[in-house]
Short mmCIF file of C-alpha atoms in Angstrom, two decimals:
data_model
loop_
_atom_site.label_atom_id
_atom_site.label_comp_id
_atom_site.label_asym_id
_atom_site.label_seq_id
_atom_site.Cartn_x
_atom_site.Cartn_y
_atom_site.Cartn_z
CA MET R 17 -10.47 -13.70 7.23
CA SER R 18 -6.88 -12.84 8.22
CA GLU R 19 -5.89 -14.70 11.36
CA ILE R 20 -3.85 -12.54 13.73
CA LYS R 21 -0.72 -14.43 14.58
CA ALA R 22 2.72 -13.50 15.87
CA GLU R 23 5.36 -15.48 14.03
CA SER R 24 8.91 -14.97 12.90
CA LEU R 25 9.52 -14.43 9.21
CA ASN R 26 10.19 -17.48 7.10
CA HIS R 27 10.48 -16.52 3.45
CA ASN R 28 13.31 -18.87 2.58
CA GLU R 29 11.18 -21.87 1.69
CA THR R 30 10.43 -22.43 -1.97
CA ASP R 31 7.24 -20.89 -3.30
CA GLU R 32 6.24 -24.15 -4.94
CA LYS R 33 5.33 -25.56 -1.54
CA TYR R 34 2.53 -23.05 -1.25
CA THR R 35 -0.68 -22.67 -3.18
CA LEU R 36 -1.88 -19.38 -4.61
CA ALA R 37 -5.46 -18.17 -4.21
CA VAL R 38 -5.63 -17.35 -7.90
CA GLY R 39 -9.13 -18.75 -8.47
CA PRO R 40 -11.19 -15.97 -6.83
CA PHE R 41 -8.72 -13.35 -8.11
CA VAL R 42 -9.06 -14.48 -11.73
CA ILE R 43 -12.82 -15.00 -11.48
CA PHE R 44 -13.26 -11.44 -10.16
CA HIS R 45 -11.34 -10.12 -13.18
CA VAL R 46 -13.38 -12.20 -15.63
CA LEU R 47 -16.74 -11.26 -14.13
CA THR R 48 -15.74 -7.61 -14.12
CA PHE R 49 -14.96 -7.49 -17.82
CA VAL R 50 -17.96 -9.65 -18.73
CA GLY R 51 -20.14 -7.24 -16.73
CA LEU R 52 -18.97 -4.34 -18.87
CA PHE R 53 -20.77 -5.88 -21.86
CA PHE R 54 -24.08 -5.79 -19.99
CA VAL R 55 -23.84 -2.15 -18.95
CA GLU R 56 -24.36 0.75 -21.33
CA PHE R 57 -21.35 3.07 -21.40
CA SER R 58 -21.65 6.55 -19.97
CA TRP R 59 -19.12 9.15 -18.86
CA SER R 60 -20.81 9.41 -15.48
CA LEU R 61 -19.86 5.78 -14.86
CA VAL R 62 -16.28 6.51 -15.89
CA TRP R 63 -16.09 9.32 -13.36
CA LEU R 64 -17.67 7.08 -10.72
CA CYS R 65 -14.96 4.50 -11.40
CA VAL R 66 -12.22 7.13 -11.20
CA GLY R 67 -13.67 8.53 -7.98
CA MET R 68 -13.93 5.16 -6.26
CA TYR R 69 -10.42 4.36 -7.44
CA TYR R 70 -8.78 7.46 -6.00
CA VAL R 71 -10.82 7.61 -2.77
CA ARG R 72 -9.71 4.09 -1.93
CA MET R 73 -6.20 4.71 -3.26
CA PHE R 74 -5.97 7.48 -0.66
CA GLY R 75 -6.97 4.92 1.97
CA ILE R 76 -4.00 2.81 0.87
CA THR R 77 -1.41 5.54 0.33
CA ALA R 78 -2.21 7.92 3.18
CA GLY R 79 -3.73 5.31 5.50
CA PHE R 80 -2.25 1.84 5.14
CA HIS R 81 1.13 3.12 3.97
CA ARG R 82 2.09 6.51 5.35
CA TYR R 83 0.11 6.30 8.59
CA PHE R 84 -0.19 2.68 9.68
CA SER R 85 3.07 1.38 8.20
CA HIS R 86 5.33 4.36 8.85
CA ARG R 87 3.50 6.67 11.28
CA THR R 88 4.59 9.75 9.35
CA PHE R 89 1.82 11.89 10.82
CA LYS R 90 -0.66 11.88 13.69
CA THR R 91 -4.43 11.89 13.84
CA GLY R 92 -7.28 11.14 16.22
CA ARG R 93 -8.85 7.76 16.73
CA ALA R 94 -11.93 8.54 14.63
CA PHE R 95 -10.01 9.56 11.50
CA GLN R 96 -7.61 6.70 12.12
CA PHE R 97 -10.59 4.37 11.78
CA ILE R 98 -11.78 6.14 8.62
CA LEU R 99 -8.36 5.71 7.01
CA ALA R 100 -8.37 2.03 7.96
CA LEU R 101 -11.89 1.55 6.57
CA LEU R 102 -11.07 3.26 3.24
CA GLY R 103 -8.02 1.06 2.84
CA THR R 104 -10.00 -2.05 3.76
CA LEU R 105 -12.55 -1.29 1.03
CA SER R 106 -9.73 -1.61 -1.51
CA ILE R 107 -9.87 -5.38 -0.89
CA GLN R 108 -6.15 -5.64 -0.23
CA LYS R 109 -6.56 -7.58 3.01
CA GLY R 110 -6.61 -6.14 6.52
CA VAL R 111 -5.00 -2.96 7.77
CA LEU R 112 -2.79 -4.71 10.34
CA TRP R 113 -1.85 -7.40 7.81
CA TRP R 114 -0.90 -4.80 5.19
CA ALA R 115 1.14 -2.55 7.49
CA ALA R 116 2.97 -5.44 9.16
CA HIS R 117 4.04 -6.92 5.83
CA HIS R 118 5.08 -3.51 4.55
CA ARG R 119 7.32 -2.95 7.54
CA ASP R 120 9.02 -6.23 6.70
CA HIS R 121 9.43 -5.08 3.10
CA HIS R 122 11.50 -2.13 4.28
CA LYS R 123 13.47 -4.27 6.69
CA TYR R 124 14.43 -6.73 3.94
CA SER R 125 14.07 -4.54 0.84
CA ASP R 126 15.32 -6.49 -2.21
CA LEU R 127 17.12 -8.95 0.03
CA GLU R 128 16.35 -12.66 0.28
CA ASN R 129 13.52 -12.25 2.78
CA ASP R 130 11.76 -9.39 0.96
CA ILE R 131 8.25 -10.71 0.45
CA HIS R 132 7.68 -9.00 -2.91
CA SER R 133 11.02 -8.20 -4.49
CA PRO R 134 11.11 -8.55 -8.30
CA LYS R 135 14.86 -9.03 -7.96
CA GLN R 136 14.33 -12.10 -5.79
CA ARG R 137 11.13 -13.64 -7.23
CA GLY R 138 10.40 -12.02 -10.58
CA PHE R 139 7.72 -9.67 -11.86
CA TRP R 140 4.50 -11.67 -11.41
CA TYR R 141 5.20 -12.86 -7.90
CA SER R 142 6.21 -9.35 -6.79
CA HIS R 143 3.16 -7.89 -8.55
CA CYS R 144 0.42 -10.12 -7.16
CA GLY R 145 1.70 -13.64 -6.39
CA TRP R 146 2.89 -12.71 -2.91
CA PHE R 147 -0.53 -11.20 -2.17
CA LEU R 148 -2.29 -14.43 -3.20
CA CYS R 149 0.14 -16.88 -1.61
CA HIS R 150 -1.48 -18.66 1.35
CA ARG R 151 1.74 -18.75 3.32
CA ASN R 152 1.47 -14.97 3.68
CA ASP R 153 -2.09 -14.98 5.05
CA GLU R 154 -1.18 -14.50 8.70
CA THR R 155 -1.05 -11.05 10.22
CA LYS R 156 2.37 -10.55 11.81
CA LEU R 157 1.12 -9.18 15.11
CA ASP R 158 4.62 -8.75 16.47
CA ARG R 159 5.36 -6.26 13.68
CA ILE R 160 2.35 -4.02 14.36
CA PRO R 161 1.79 -3.91 18.17
CA ASP R 162 1.31 -0.12 18.13
CA PHE R 163 -1.98 -0.44 16.22
CA ALA R 164 -3.03 -3.96 17.23
CA LYS R 165 -4.02 -2.51 20.60
CA TYR R 166 -7.09 -0.88 19.01
CA PRO R 167 -10.05 -3.33 18.98
CA GLU R 168 -11.79 -1.56 16.08
CA LEU R 169 -8.69 -2.04 13.90
CA VAL R 170 -8.47 -5.69 14.90
CA TRP R 171 -12.14 -6.08 13.93
CA LEU R 172 -11.56 -4.47 10.52
CA ASN R 173 -8.50 -6.64 9.99
CA ASN R 174 -10.49 -9.79 10.74
CA HIS R 175 -13.58 -8.81 8.73
CA GLU R 176 -12.05 -7.38 5.53
CA HIS R 177 -14.22 -9.58 3.31
CA LEU R 178 -17.39 -8.51 5.10
CA CYS R 179 -16.51 -4.83 4.63
CA ALA R 180 -15.78 -5.37 0.93
CA THR R 181 -19.03 -7.29 0.45
CA LEU R 182 -21.07 -4.57 2.14
CA PHE R 183 -19.41 -1.99 -0.10
CA GLY R 184 -20.45 -3.97 -3.18
CA VAL R 185 -23.99 -4.37 -1.87
CA ILE R 186 -24.26 -0.63 -1.25
CA MET R 187 -23.09 0.15 -4.78
CA LEU R 188 -25.63 -2.30 -6.19
CA ALA R 189 -28.44 -0.90 -4.04
CA VAL R 190 -27.70 2.70 -4.95
CA GLY R 191 -26.92 2.43 -8.64
CA GLY R 192 -27.86 -1.09 -9.73
CA LEU R 193 -25.65 -3.20 -12.00
CA PRO R 194 -23.88 -0.19 -13.60
CA TRP R 195 -22.60 1.04 -10.24
CA LEU R 196 -21.68 -2.49 -9.16
CA VAL R 197 -19.63 -3.06 -12.32
CA TRP R 198 -18.01 0.37 -12.70
CA GLY R 199 -17.97 1.75 -9.16
CA PHE R 200 -17.09 -1.46 -7.35
CA ALA R 201 -15.66 -4.16 -9.61
CA LEU R 202 -13.74 -2.30 -12.32
CA SER R 203 -12.39 0.33 -9.93
CA THR R 204 -11.22 -2.48 -7.63
CA VAL R 205 -9.37 -4.30 -10.42
CA LEU R 206 -7.69 -1.07 -11.49
CA LEU R 207 -6.89 -0.26 -7.86
CA TRP R 208 -5.27 -3.65 -7.33
CA HIS R 209 -2.94 -3.31 -10.27
CA GLY R 210 -2.30 0.37 -9.65
CA THR R 211 -1.16 -0.37 -6.11
CA PHE R 212 0.78 -3.49 -7.09
CA THR R 213 2.91 -1.56 -9.60
CA ILE R 214 4.82 -0.04 -6.69
CA ASN R 215 6.00 -3.50 -5.66
CA SER R 216 6.73 -4.81 -9.15
CA LEU R 217 7.70 -1.79 -11.27
CA SER R 218 9.10 0.75 -8.80
CA HIS R 219 12.02 -1.58 -8.13
CA VAL R 220 12.73 -2.05 -11.85
CA TYR R 221 11.92 1.09 -13.89
CA GLY R 222 12.59 4.73 -13.13
CA THR R 223 15.35 7.01 -11.93
CA VAL R 224 17.58 6.86 -8.87
CA ARG R 225 18.40 9.97 -6.85
CA TYR R 226 19.63 8.43 -3.60
CA ASN R 227 21.73 5.45 -2.59
CA THR R 228 19.28 3.33 -0.63
CA GLY R 229 21.04 -0.03 -0.85
CA ASP R 230 18.13 -1.52 -2.81
CA ASP R 231 16.59 -1.18 -6.31
CA SER R 232 13.92 1.44 -5.51
CA LYS R 233 13.24 3.95 -8.31
CA ASN R 234 11.35 7.22 -8.84
CA SER R 235 8.62 7.45 -11.50
CA LEU R 236 6.29 10.33 -12.36
CA ILE R 237 3.87 8.02 -14.20
CA LEU R 238 3.53 5.66 -11.23
CA SER R 239 3.17 8.66 -8.92
CA LEU R 240 0.17 9.89 -10.91
CA ILE R 241 -1.37 6.40 -10.82
CA THR R 242 -0.79 5.99 -7.07
CA MET R 243 -1.20 9.54 -5.71
CA GLY R 244 2.49 10.01 -5.01
CA GLU R 245 3.76 6.54 -4.19
CA GLY R 246 5.88 6.43 -7.34
CA TRP R 247 8.59 8.57 -5.72
CA HIS R 248 9.78 5.29 -4.34
CA ASN R 249 13.50 5.93 -4.24
CA ASN R 250 12.81 9.07 -2.19
CA HIS R 251 10.65 7.05 0.16
CA HIS R 252 13.18 4.27 0.65
CA TYR R 253 15.86 6.87 1.33
CA TYR R 254 13.86 8.65 4.04
CA GLN R 255 10.80 6.56 4.86
CA SER R 256 9.76 8.69 7.86
CA SER R 257 8.57 11.52 5.62
CA THR R 258 4.87 12.12 4.99
CA ASN R 259 5.63 13.58 1.57
CA GLN R 260 7.24 11.19 -0.86
CA GLY R 261 7.58 13.82 -3.55
CA PHE R 262 10.46 15.70 -1.94
CA PHE R 263 10.57 18.63 -4.39
CA TRP R 264 7.85 20.94 -5.70
CA TRP R 265 7.87 19.38 -9.17
CA GLU R 266 7.30 15.86 -7.78
CA ILE R 267 3.50 15.56 -7.75
CA ASP R 268 2.24 13.89 -4.57
CA MET R 269 -1.54 14.11 -4.30
CA SER R 270 -1.74 12.13 -1.05
CA TYR R 271 0.53 14.64 0.65
CA TYR R 272 -1.42 17.61 -0.72
CA ILE R 273 -4.64 16.20 0.73
CA LEU R 274 -3.00 15.43 4.08
CA LYS R 275 -1.55 18.95 4.17
CA ALA R 276 -5.02 20.41 3.56
CA LEU R 277 -6.45 18.20 6.31
CA SER R 278 -3.76 19.49 8.66
CA TRP R 279 -5.01 23.05 8.13
CA VAL R 280 -8.32 22.10 9.74
CA GLY R 281 -6.80 19.97 12.49
CA ILE R 282 -7.88 16.52 11.26
CA VAL R 283 -4.24 15.40 11.01
CA TRP R 284 -1.12 16.97 12.45
CA GLY R 285 2.60 16.42 12.93
CA LEU R 286 3.29 15.79 9.25
CA ARG R 287 6.94 14.87 8.94
CA THR R 288 9.13 16.12 6.09
CA PRO R 289 12.71 15.27 5.16
CA PRO R 290 15.42 17.53 6.62
CA GLU R 291 17.63 19.59 4.33
CA LYS R 292 20.46 17.12 4.85
CA ALA R 293 18.31 14.33 3.43
CA LEU R 294 17.15 16.41 0.47
CA LYS R 295 20.78 17.04 -0.46
CA GLY R 296 21.62 13.35 -0.20
CA GLU R 297 23.86 13.91 2.80
CA PHE R 298 21.71 11.94 5.21
CA THR R 299 23.29 8.74 6.48
CA ALA R 300 20.34 6.58 5.53
CA PRO R 301 19.97 3.48 7.71
CA LEU R 302 18.36 1.74 4.73
CA ALA R 303 21.62 1.88 2.80
CA ALA R 304 23.56 0.08 5.55
CA ARG R 305 23.03 -3.67 5.67
CA LYS R 306 23.40 -5.33 9.05
CA ASN R 307 24.03 -8.62 7.30
CA LYS R 308 23.09 -10.27 4.04
CA ASN R 309 19.44 -10.77 5.00
CA THR R 310 18.36 -7.63 6.83
CA ARG R 311 18.89 -3.90 7.13
CA PRO R 312 18.36 -1.35 9.92
CA GLU R 313 14.93 0.18 10.24
CA ALA R 314 14.08 3.86 10.55
CA PRO R 315 12.48 4.68 13.92
CA LEU R 316 8.71 4.95 14.07
CA GLN R 317 7.04 8.06 15.43
CA PRO R 318 5.93 7.80 19.08
CA ALA R 319 2.28 6.90 19.65
CA ALA R 320 -0.19 9.76 19.47
#
């Protein structure tokens, strides 16, 4: 359970002082791959795995990231809850925890206090060590007051493990061991590492279009894996945009789905980068460091 707590950031202490919750993480991986040997292969299970991967990836990319972290579009309270629930089922901790830490990532991107910068702490810590480190367990309530006012989101944030467990139980009840292994366990492992590549690889490999003042890169491969999140340099240049693929050839499945949802009124107010930003003429606040340990933040959209 993620305790909701308002504290100032303190990422300067050495990581060795903190333990990592690697046991359950490793055990989950081992049990997943052992389970594959007890389930007969079928293409229907592969498609189930792919489906559960991308449905929950959408909960992370469109929900946890573009909506809760950056407020790049608006929606009603019901669909807001659905986005939070889909993201919670990814087993990447609570919605308020995730969004609060991500806002700090942009504030300190690749600087000393960036919680998952490969430049500062290396590949493995930026990939999953930060996620498992107990010192990062608290939800930074002071970073997410706009959504912490909703009791249903607070409940989801505090009961992430219960939601994940119920999801696993449902998969087992509906499809037995095959659905539990392929639809729940394997898709979750793949989802973890697919999502984590944006922290570890998108600041190391890829191309740079804009001067963002950090090491963010663009990658088509990572964009396909993460439904558009791989256009990371674009995103760090203009983080207020709903679409992270700024140009037609930059595939961004999360944005396409959100755009379709806007046609039927489920979401609205999708924000896109102005022409000045597309041309690289935007004076990006991310590229201007206030001091050696922080950078200005882009304004969040007013509450719906």
